[in-house]
């Protein structure tokens, strides 16, 4: 059995042992329902509040501006549908803006909104995978009420100028009749970028536990006080009435701990970045390869390359057979047999998009693992190119 | 525990992917079938060398493939060459996708079209041989050939924007 090397941290991360340890009591001894007024319930409630405090501290916001959800997908849905719903109730005919390189958890709610009759714009990135302030400016209309742009892209790792756009929106909001609310999906950014909401100038921000060494099935949405928003899930009125359903106590505790640990691991980022640069340098030495997305302004843990002459899914599985886990934006690997919308949006030809490979690193990635990958990859590429007509 | 149990693919598919048979370009084939489209992410070239048996029947003496595509496409091409090698043209024409899939120990439903690609490549190669050598072409083969040509055109139309981009890039190269 070959070594098992995980280089797919953008898909999900293992739960950090420290995080898991913090969660454990809430499955067993402290299993109470936070809504119960007895001791069992109150202990769980205190735990959730503690997690909320940690997340709020990290984002530099108030505790009651954090709503826990069942995933980042849900948080994005709440932000998009929740805000437009609230504004529509006020009699506004909303126009909302996003980009073509968002995660499906933003794109599809926007497409659904469009079907429901809301005016929607999808901004194109430049060839390097960046959404320019200029293109946001051009998309804004009189009835624009909401802009949602991701902080860092999950496929090509490009970092978007959220702060610059946030400042611009704050400036024009002073003179606009209709205020524009600004949301960012920061799922991929939490561990690597500054997420101070005051500096970013966002009204809403999404994060997810399982991308930062926390458990799966927990997300959170920051909602700045005063932002008009309605729930999309109705029930017992949990989470300030915005997300009914008994809280995932252990999961939320895990999210709090994961956020806290992330701060502790800040000085590990430089190490990860060096490994990333090593991969980029070595992989680009294979003939007919290209890096997708800008090299600067890129997440320290993301490499995305196109290798001509080999199809991504074949490549991915050939690597898997050697014990290496990565991902691809090829059509063959997707459920709809369509290549990555992100790669097409940045102008890749179909051939380049089919031959793409995403390598994402993390806290537990070692230099030995990277070296092993770099040793195996050229051989696998060579073998598949021998089979290929191109 | 064996990790292969966790993939979508059968053992046989993985085996053929790992050690494909009869791949590479053939020198001087007398029939070539080219199917698929790079825009969709799958292209298959199949080369055959046809020869006469002692009893006068024409048979596939040698066969090779080149495939760009997913694992299922590569495995289907590989197993097809095994199935076909040494068969008379009459027998080879009868090989269809279900035989390929069966031999592979099954394919995930979403990957069935990759096996169609392989059987089409074979039919196209045989068609090419018969056509080039001015031999009679069975009615069914003629029809399938027309169908494949039509599909090719439709794909081209459907992905016009992409195809143009692809051509533009080629010019630059
Ligand atoms: C940018 C981005 N947004 C949203 C999500 C969805 O997160 P979750 O799995 O918590 O719903 C992901 C993860 O796939 C992501 O990368
Ligand atoms: S060749 Fe694309 S799915 Fe098989």
XYZ file of C-alpha atoms and ligand atoms in Angstrom:
583
model
C 0.000 0.000 0.000
C 1.498 3.354 -1.040
C 1.809 6.342 1.266
C -1.344 8.403 1.717
C -0.736 12.049 0.932
C -3.521 14.570 1.189
C -3.069 17.664 -0.969
C -6.702 18.724 -1.168
C -7.080 21.045 1.813
C -9.364 23.406 -0.118
C -11.931 20.600 -0.325
C -11.832 19.961 3.384
C -9.367 19.681 6.254
C -8.954 17.027 8.920
C -10.327 18.066 12.289
C -7.430 19.185 14.451
C -6.991 16.834 17.448
C -7.203 19.827 19.788
C -10.495 20.852 18.223
C -11.853 17.337 18.533
C -10.861 17.186 22.188
C -12.780 20.382 22.923
C -15.851 19.003 21.171
C -16.008 15.605 22.845
C -17.710 16.513 26.146
C -20.665 17.962 24.233
C -21.500 14.592 22.732
C -21.540 12.860 26.111
C -21.695 14.491 29.490
C -22.754 17.959 28.358
C -25.353 16.878 25.848
C -28.001 19.391 26.898
C -30.230 21.445 24.623
C -29.170 25.108 24.844
C -32.818 26.128 24.878
C -33.479 24.197 28.114
C -33.499 26.247 31.266
C -32.056 23.510 33.459
C -28.398 22.941 34.192
C -27.824 20.638 31.227
C -29.174 23.231 28.843
C -27.384 26.148 30.396
C -24.003 24.457 30.161
C -24.559 23.974 26.431
C -25.708 27.568 26.070
C -22.592 28.869 27.766
C -20.474 26.760 25.399
C -22.181 28.253 22.356
C -21.773 31.750 23.710
C -18.109 31.086 24.300
C -17.702 29.965 20.675
C -19.611 33.020 19.505
C -17.252 35.224 21.498
C -14.246 33.610 19.809
C -15.623 34.071 16.323
C -16.648 37.652 17.080
C -13.214 38.451 18.458
C -11.585 37.051 15.345
C -13.773 39.102 13.025
C -13.671 42.162 15.289
C -17.449 42.357 15.550
C -20.062 42.048 18.278
C -21.210 38.684 19.533
C -24.811 39.176 18.509
C -23.663 39.807 14.962
C -22.765 36.120 14.538
C -25.328 33.539 13.427
C -24.322 29.883 13.396
C -25.602 27.792 10.499
C -25.400 24.224 9.243
C -22.768 25.034 6.587
C -21.211 27.867 4.645
C -23.628 27.020 1.862
C -26.492 27.742 4.216
C -24.850 30.958 5.437
C -24.513 32.140 1.819
C -28.144 31.273 1.128
C -29.228 33.166 4.242
C -27.211 36.218 3.218
C -28.474 36.320 -0.369
C -32.105 35.325 0.042
C -32.431 36.860 3.517
C -31.334 40.361 2.546
C -33.203 40.513 -0.766
C -36.339 39.232 0.939
C -36.155 41.930 3.607
C -35.620 44.664 1.021
C -38.386 43.403 -1.229
C -40.742 43.650 1.720
C -39.853 47.321 1.890
C -41.132 47.727 -1.648
C -37.727 47.919 -3.327
C -37.143 46.271 -6.726
C -33.708 44.891 -6.033
C -30.740 44.475 -8.364
C -28.005 42.223 -6.980
C -24.427 41.651 -8.136
C -21.970 38.783 -7.889
C -19.072 37.399 -9.940
C -18.678 34.538 -12.379
C -16.053 32.831 -10.257
C -18.047 32.360 -7.060
C -18.534 28.988 -5.431
C -21.772 27.254 -6.445
C -23.054 28.081 -2.959
C -23.309 31.702 -4.141
C -23.782 31.255 -7.885
C -26.774 28.972 -7.639
C -28.710 31.125 -5.135
C -28.115 34.033 -7.528
C -29.384 31.990 -10.459
C -32.406 31.003 -8.407
C -33.022 34.659 -7.486
C -32.952 35.494 -11.173
C -35.573 32.828 -11.839
C -37.683 34.425 -9.139
C -37.619 37.687 -11.061
C -34.814 39.546 -9.320
C -32.421 41.544 -11.479
C -28.992 39.933 -11.326
C -25.526 40.764 -12.714
C -22.581 38.382 -12.908
C -19.269 40.242 -13.181
C -16.440 38.700 -15.188
C -12.975 38.466 -13.658
C -9.867 39.500 -15.548
C -7.635 36.847 -17.109
C -5.705 36.514 -13.887
C -8.794 35.667 -11.886
C -9.279 39.002 -10.139
C -12.529 40.983 -9.883
C -11.548 44.577 -10.485
C -13.173 47.471 -8.638
C -13.765 49.033 -12.054
C -16.030 46.194 -13.145
C -17.987 46.425 -9.885
C -18.445 50.150 -10.485
C -19.756 49.479 -13.983
C -22.278 46.927 -12.767
C -23.860 49.148 -10.119
C -27.285 50.591 -10.900
C -29.681 52.853 -9.107
C -31.585 49.905 -7.654
C -28.525 47.857 -6.690
C -28.942 46.662 -3.128
C -26.524 43.802 -2.667
C -23.067 42.788 -3.815
C -21.576 39.366 -3.022
C -17.927 38.689 -3.849
C -15.721 35.947 -2.495
C -12.627 36.899 -0.518
C -10.442 34.155 -2.014
C -11.303 31.774 -4.811
C -11.546 28.100 -3.901
C -10.218 26.818 -7.246
C -7.446 29.165 -8.288
C -6.790 30.789 -4.921
C -6.893 34.353 -6.211
C -7.454 36.994 -3.537
C -10.092 39.590 -4.361
C -9.759 43.280 -3.472
C -12.544 43.131 -0.892
C -11.191 45.996 1.209
C -10.892 48.288 -1.809
C -14.414 47.436 -2.965
C -15.741 47.739 0.598
C -14.285 51.229 0.933
C -15.698 52.267 -2.399
C -19.176 51.015 -1.499
C -19.028 52.757 1.876
C -18.148 55.979 0.094
C -20.950 55.868 -2.460
C -23.428 54.615 0.124
C -23.212 58.021 1.834
C -24.785 59.632 -1.207
C -26.998 56.859 -2.471
C -30.706 56.781 -1.891
C -30.559 53.000 -1.844
C -27.778 51.609 0.320
C -25.763 48.693 -1.068
C -25.082 45.806 1.311
C -21.802 43.991 0.828
C -21.330 40.267 1.458
C -18.164 38.207 1.176
C -17.760 34.445 1.150
C -14.546 34.198 3.161
C -14.560 30.401 3.495
C -11.118 29.901 1.924
C -9.614 33.037 3.432
C -10.083 32.541 7.185
C -6.790 30.814 7.906
C -4.687 32.936 5.590
C -5.988 36.491 5.272
C -6.918 39.382 7.485
C -10.606 39.045 8.309
C -11.213 42.184 10.330
C -14.689 43.156 9.123
C -14.138 46.819 9.998
C -11.217 47.010 7.626
C -12.881 44.901 4.950
C -15.960 47.092 5.082
C -18.377 44.213 4.659
C -21.905 43.927 6.051
C -22.004 40.143 5.849
C -19.311 37.463 5.867
C -19.507 33.703 5.511
C -17.188 31.128 7.046
C -17.080 27.349 7.390
C -15.582 25.144 10.114
C -14.442 22.218 7.982
C -12.060 24.306 5.900
C -10.180 25.466 8.995
C -9.581 22.166 10.824
C -13.015 22.150 12.428
C -15.895 19.703 11.932
C -18.107 19.419 8.849
C -21.648 20.706 8.890
C -21.043 23.982 10.731
C -20.866 27.472 9.287
C -21.401 31.008 10.439
C -22.631 34.274 9.016
C -21.557 37.660 10.320
C -24.415 40.145 9.920
C -23.651 43.741 10.772
C -26.209 45.381 13.040
C -28.835 47.223 11.085
C -28.585 45.022 7.987
C -32.107 44.191 6.827
C -32.454 40.406 6.794
C -35.200 37.799 7.070
C -34.799 34.131 7.933
C -35.011 31.440 5.281
C -35.656 28.696 7.844
C -38.558 29.056 10.266
C -39.125 27.305 13.565
C -38.263 27.751 17.192
C -36.515 31.068 16.691
C -32.956 30.033 17.493
C -29.972 32.225 16.576
C -31.820 35.530 16.971
C -34.689 34.148 14.919
C -32.480 33.851 11.843
C -31.706 30.156 11.964
C -34.178 27.956 13.712
C -33.197 24.449 14.708
C -31.496 23.122 17.818
C -27.875 24.191 17.688
C -25.129 21.759 16.731
C -23.459 22.388 20.066
C -20.371 20.224 19.647
C -19.891 21.496 16.104
C -20.185 25.120 17.128
C -17.748 24.558 19.983
C -15.406 23.006 17.401
C -15.744 26.018 15.125
C -14.858 28.354 17.996
C -11.802 26.313 18.850
C -10.742 26.055 15.199
C -10.880 29.840 14.829
C -8.813 30.268 17.973
C -6.245 27.693 16.842
C -5.963 29.386 13.459
C -4.550 32.436 15.190
C -1.974 30.251 16.895
C -0.872 28.827 13.563
C -0.423 32.202 11.836
C 3.337 31.781 11.755
C 2.954 28.507 9.842
C 1.702 30.386 6.780
C 5.200 31.317 5.600
C 6.198 27.641 5.611
C 3.154 26.651 3.576
C 3.823 29.442 1.120
C 7.369 28.210 0.556
C 6.082 24.720 -0.190
C 3.547 26.202 -2.581
C 6.246 28.128 -4.419
C 8.371 25.032 -4.652
C 5.501 23.155 -6.269
C 4.767 25.981 -8.706
C 8.403 26.238 -9.715
C 8.933 22.511 -10.216
C 5.628 21.738 -11.888
C 6.024 24.509 -14.426
C 9.239 22.815 -15.514
C 7.123 20.058 -17.043
C 6.729 21.139 -20.694
C 3.380 22.610 -21.749
C 2.030 23.527 -18.356
C 0.628 26.800 -17.096
C -0.310 28.307 -13.762
C -3.962 29.319 -13.540
C -4.568 32.560 -11.684
C -2.168 35.229 -10.619
C 0.932 34.101 -8.736
C 0.910 37.089 -6.393
C -2.379 37.831 -4.632
C -2.928 34.126 -4.274
C -3.710 32.013 -1.221
C -0.454 30.684 0.267
C -1.749 27.117 0.013
C -3.113 27.020 -3.552
C -1.582 25.747 -6.785
C -3.728 25.360 -9.896
C -2.108 24.236 -13.115
C -3.132 23.091 -16.558
C -1.177 20.300 -18.142
C -1.780 19.932 -21.842
C -2.282 16.500 -23.371
C -3.706 14.882 -20.255
C -7.252 14.884 -19.028
C -7.690 15.963 -15.407
C -9.737 13.100 -14.074
C -7.314 10.508 -15.438
C -4.468 12.432 -13.914
C -6.210 12.725 -10.579
C -6.978 9.043 -10.374
C -3.527 8.041 -11.558
C -2.152 10.120 -8.681
C -4.661 8.567 -6.315
C -3.345 5.161 -7.291
C 0.027 6.381 -6.049
C -1.521 7.558 -2.812
C -1.793 11.262 -3.637
C -5.114 13.093 -3.293
C -5.633 16.254 -5.369
C -8.552 17.645 -7.361
C -9.318 18.770 -10.899
C -11.585 21.135 -12.792
C -12.003 18.752 -15.709
C -15.395 18.025 -17.214
C -15.095 14.271 -16.836
C -14.793 14.593 -13.085
C -17.791 16.833 -12.564
C -21.315 15.640 -12.013
C -22.621 17.545 -15.026
C -19.633 16.682 -17.253
C -18.892 20.388 -17.612
C -15.444 21.853 -16.976
C -14.882 24.318 -14.149
C -16.822 27.565 -14.550
C -13.958 29.409 -12.875
C -11.350 28.264 -15.391
C -13.624 29.107 -18.301
C -14.385 32.512 -16.788
C -10.689 33.398 -16.711
C -10.486 32.565 -20.405
C -8.977 29.115 -20.466
C -9.634 27.110 -23.604
C -11.626 23.934 -22.994
C -8.488 21.891 -23.574
C -6.669 23.749 -20.827
C -9.624 23.525 -18.477
C -9.941 19.746 -18.972
C -6.295 19.293 -18.060
C -6.341 21.241 -14.821
C -5.113 20.096 -11.455
C -5.603 21.773 -8.072
C -3.108 21.111 -5.315
C -3.907 22.678 -1.942
C -1.695 22.454 1.117
C -2.320 22.738 4.820
C -1.185 22.567 8.382
C -0.176 18.926 8.205
C 1.574 19.038 4.819
C 5.261 18.193 5.077
C 8.128 18.889 2.719
C 8.587 15.119 2.252
C 5.015 14.854 1.010
C 5.552 17.690 -1.418
C 8.768 16.095 -2.668
C 7.037 12.762 -3.157
C 4.299 14.444 -5.161
C 6.888 16.272 -7.266
C 8.653 13.001 -7.935
C 5.503 11.129 -8.942
C 3.760 13.796 -11.034
C 6.157 14.001 -14.017
C 6.049 10.215 -14.460
C 2.280 10.083 -14.364
C 2.055 12.948 -16.856
C 4.548 11.234 -19.126
C 2.610 7.967 -19.046
C -0.720 9.624 -19.821
C 0.814 11.701 -22.587
C 2.056 8.491 -24.197
C -1.525 7.281 -24.361
C -2.892 10.627 -25.550
C -3.189 11.713 -29.196
C -1.994 15.227 -28.311
C -8.123 -2.697 3.697
C -7.681 -2.073 0.008
C -8.331 1.544 -0.912
C -9.446 0.600 -4.400
C -12.743 -0.504 -2.984
C -13.478 3.175 -2.452
C -13.382 4.229 -6.084
C -16.233 4.271 -8.545
C -14.436 1.942 -10.876
C -14.152 -1.821 -11.092
C -10.867 -3.595 -10.606
C -10.690 -4.419 -14.282
C -11.124 -0.764 -15.293
C -8.357 0.295 -12.944
C -6.120 -2.462 -14.230
C -6.548 -1.411 -17.854
C -6.028 2.208 -16.892
C -2.827 1.364 -15.125
C -1.472 -0.962 -17.766
C -3.270 -0.176 -20.992
C -2.782 -2.549 -23.916
C -1.966 -1.572 -27.482
C -1.628 2.163 -27.065
C 0.335 4.612 -29.188
C 0.389 5.707 -32.787
C 0.503 3.088 -35.541
C 2.812 3.415 -38.518
C 0.935 3.016 -41.796
C -2.470 1.828 -40.586
C -4.960 1.007 -43.311
C -7.928 2.244 -41.364
C -8.274 5.076 -38.826
C -11.254 6.084 -36.694
C -11.258 9.465 -34.991
C -14.100 10.230 -32.630
C -14.912 12.573 -29.778
C -14.113 16.214 -29.431
C -11.523 17.990 -27.363
C -14.102 20.587 -26.420
C -16.003 17.928 -24.481
C -12.798 16.570 -23.053
C -12.611 13.250 -24.856
C -10.898 12.239 -28.061
C -10.119 8.765 -29.317
C -8.036 7.680 -32.296
C -8.149 4.036 -33.312
C -5.753 2.572 -35.881
C -6.213 -0.820 -37.549
C -4.178 -2.963 -39.870
C -6.342 -5.336 -41.878
C -4.940 -8.472 -43.439
C -6.238 -11.604 -45.173
C -6.475 -14.982 -43.474
C -5.612 -18.173 -45.358
C -9.284 -18.790 -45.931
C -9.489 -15.381 -47.609
C -11.386 -13.663 -44.799
C -10.197 -10.203 -43.819
C -9.214 -9.800 -40.188
C -7.748 -7.190 -37.846
C -4.128 -8.110 -37.609
C -3.060 -5.200 -35.499
C -4.813 -2.435 -33.582
C -3.692 0.567 -31.560
C -5.358 3.480 -29.807
C -4.624 6.976 -28.583
C -7.056 8.431 -26.083
C -7.437 11.710 -24.302
C -10.145 11.345 -21.712
C -11.168 9.959 -18.393
C -10.191 6.657 -16.937
C -13.283 4.967 -18.350
C -12.410 6.178 -21.832
C -8.831 4.915 -21.577
C -9.897 1.563 -20.129
C -12.634 1.156 -22.770
C -10.121 1.789 -25.566
C -7.662 -0.645 -24.088
C -10.144 -3.454 -23.613
C -11.598 -2.851 -27.061
C -8.225 -3.463 -28.669
C -8.001 -6.758 -26.783
C -11.497 -7.738 -27.859
C -10.901 -6.930 -31.494
C -7.382 -8.079 -32.195
C -7.414 -11.129 -34.452
C -11.147 -10.951 -35.165
C -12.469 -10.966 -38.715
C -14.039 -7.711 -39.897
C -17.431 -9.402 -39.839
C -16.987 -10.302 -36.192
C -15.450 -6.965 -35.229
C -18.345 -4.951 -36.616
C -20.671 -6.784 -34.254
C -18.797 -5.737 -31.132
C -20.789 -3.124 -29.326
C -20.665 -1.079 -26.232
C -22.425 -3.579 -23.978
C -19.642 -6.103 -24.582
C -17.047 -3.513 -23.673
C -18.873 -2.605 -20.482
C -19.358 -6.256 -19.558
C -15.697 -7.050 -20.094
C -14.759 -4.096 -17.920
C -16.882 -5.373 -15.059
C -19.275 -2.447 -15.415
C -18.985 1.330 -15.588
C -20.622 4.048 -13.498
C -23.809 5.264 -15.284
C -22.352 8.729 -15.923
C -19.420 7.101 -17.731
C -21.389 4.933 -20.167
C -20.807 7.364 -23.043
C -17.062 6.774 -22.760
C -17.591 3.167 -23.868
C -19.739 4.363 -26.765
C -16.760 6.404 -27.828
C -14.690 3.233 -28.076
C -17.222 1.243 -30.104
C -17.736 4.218 -32.402
C -13.998 4.563 -32.926
C -13.866 0.929 -34.052
C -16.768 1.328 -36.474
C -15.201 4.456 -37.895
C -11.859 2.719 -38.383
C -13.519 -0.171 -40.219
C -15.600 2.254 -42.264
C -12.445 4.147 -43.160
C -10.740 0.929 -44.276
C -13.661 -0.248 -46.417
C -14.193 3.197 -47.878
C -10.539 3.772 -48.749
C -10.252 0.366 -50.357
C -13.504 0.793 -52.269
C -15.093 -2.231 -50.653
C -18.806 -2.663 -50.065
C -19.955 -1.060 -46.836
C -22.726 -2.789 -44.871
C -25.870 -0.697 -44.614
C -25.792 -0.514 -40.843
C -22.199 0.707 -40.831
C -23.023 3.387 -43.368
C -25.871 4.617 -41.231
C -23.857 4.697 -38.058
C -21.106 6.589 -39.870
C -23.579 9.218 -41.008
C -24.948 9.480 -37.492
C -21.462 9.998 -36.008
C -20.689 12.678 -38.591
C -23.931 14.425 -37.741
C -23.195 14.334 -34.028
C -19.739 15.773 -34.669
C -21.282 18.693 -36.517
C -23.822 19.276 -33.764
C -21.142 19.378 -31.122
C -19.176 21.827 -33.223
C -22.238 24.023 -33.462
C -23.037 23.736 -29.791
C -19.563 24.742 -28.753
C -18.910 27.250 -31.515
C -17.581 29.887 -29.170
C -15.129 27.467 -27.625
C -14.078 25.936 -30.888
C -13.259 29.371 -32.245
C -11.167 30.110 -29.177
C -9.397 26.814 -29.593
C -8.595 27.604 -33.234
C -7.383 31.073 -32.377
C -5.029 29.635 -29.801
C -3.786 27.069 -32.275
C -2.903 29.806 -34.744
C -0.815 31.486 -32.113
C 1.154 28.354 -31.321
C -15.592 29.454 -1.333
C -16.501 28.419 -0.748
N -17.741 28.765 -0.377
C -18.594 27.864 0.156
C -18.233 26.559 0.338
C -19.230 25.592 0.918
O -18.954 25.321 2.239
P -19.790 24.239 3.065
O -19.234 22.938 2.658
O -19.546 24.545 4.501
O -21.208 24.404 2.690
C -16.953 26.155 -0.037
C -16.524 24.748 0.111
O -16.677 23.910 -0.751
C -16.067 27.102 -0.587
O -14.837 26.752 -0.979
S -14.032 10.870 -21.405
Fe -15.041 12.455 -20.303
S -16.263 11.359 -18.954
Fe -15.161 9.786 -19.971
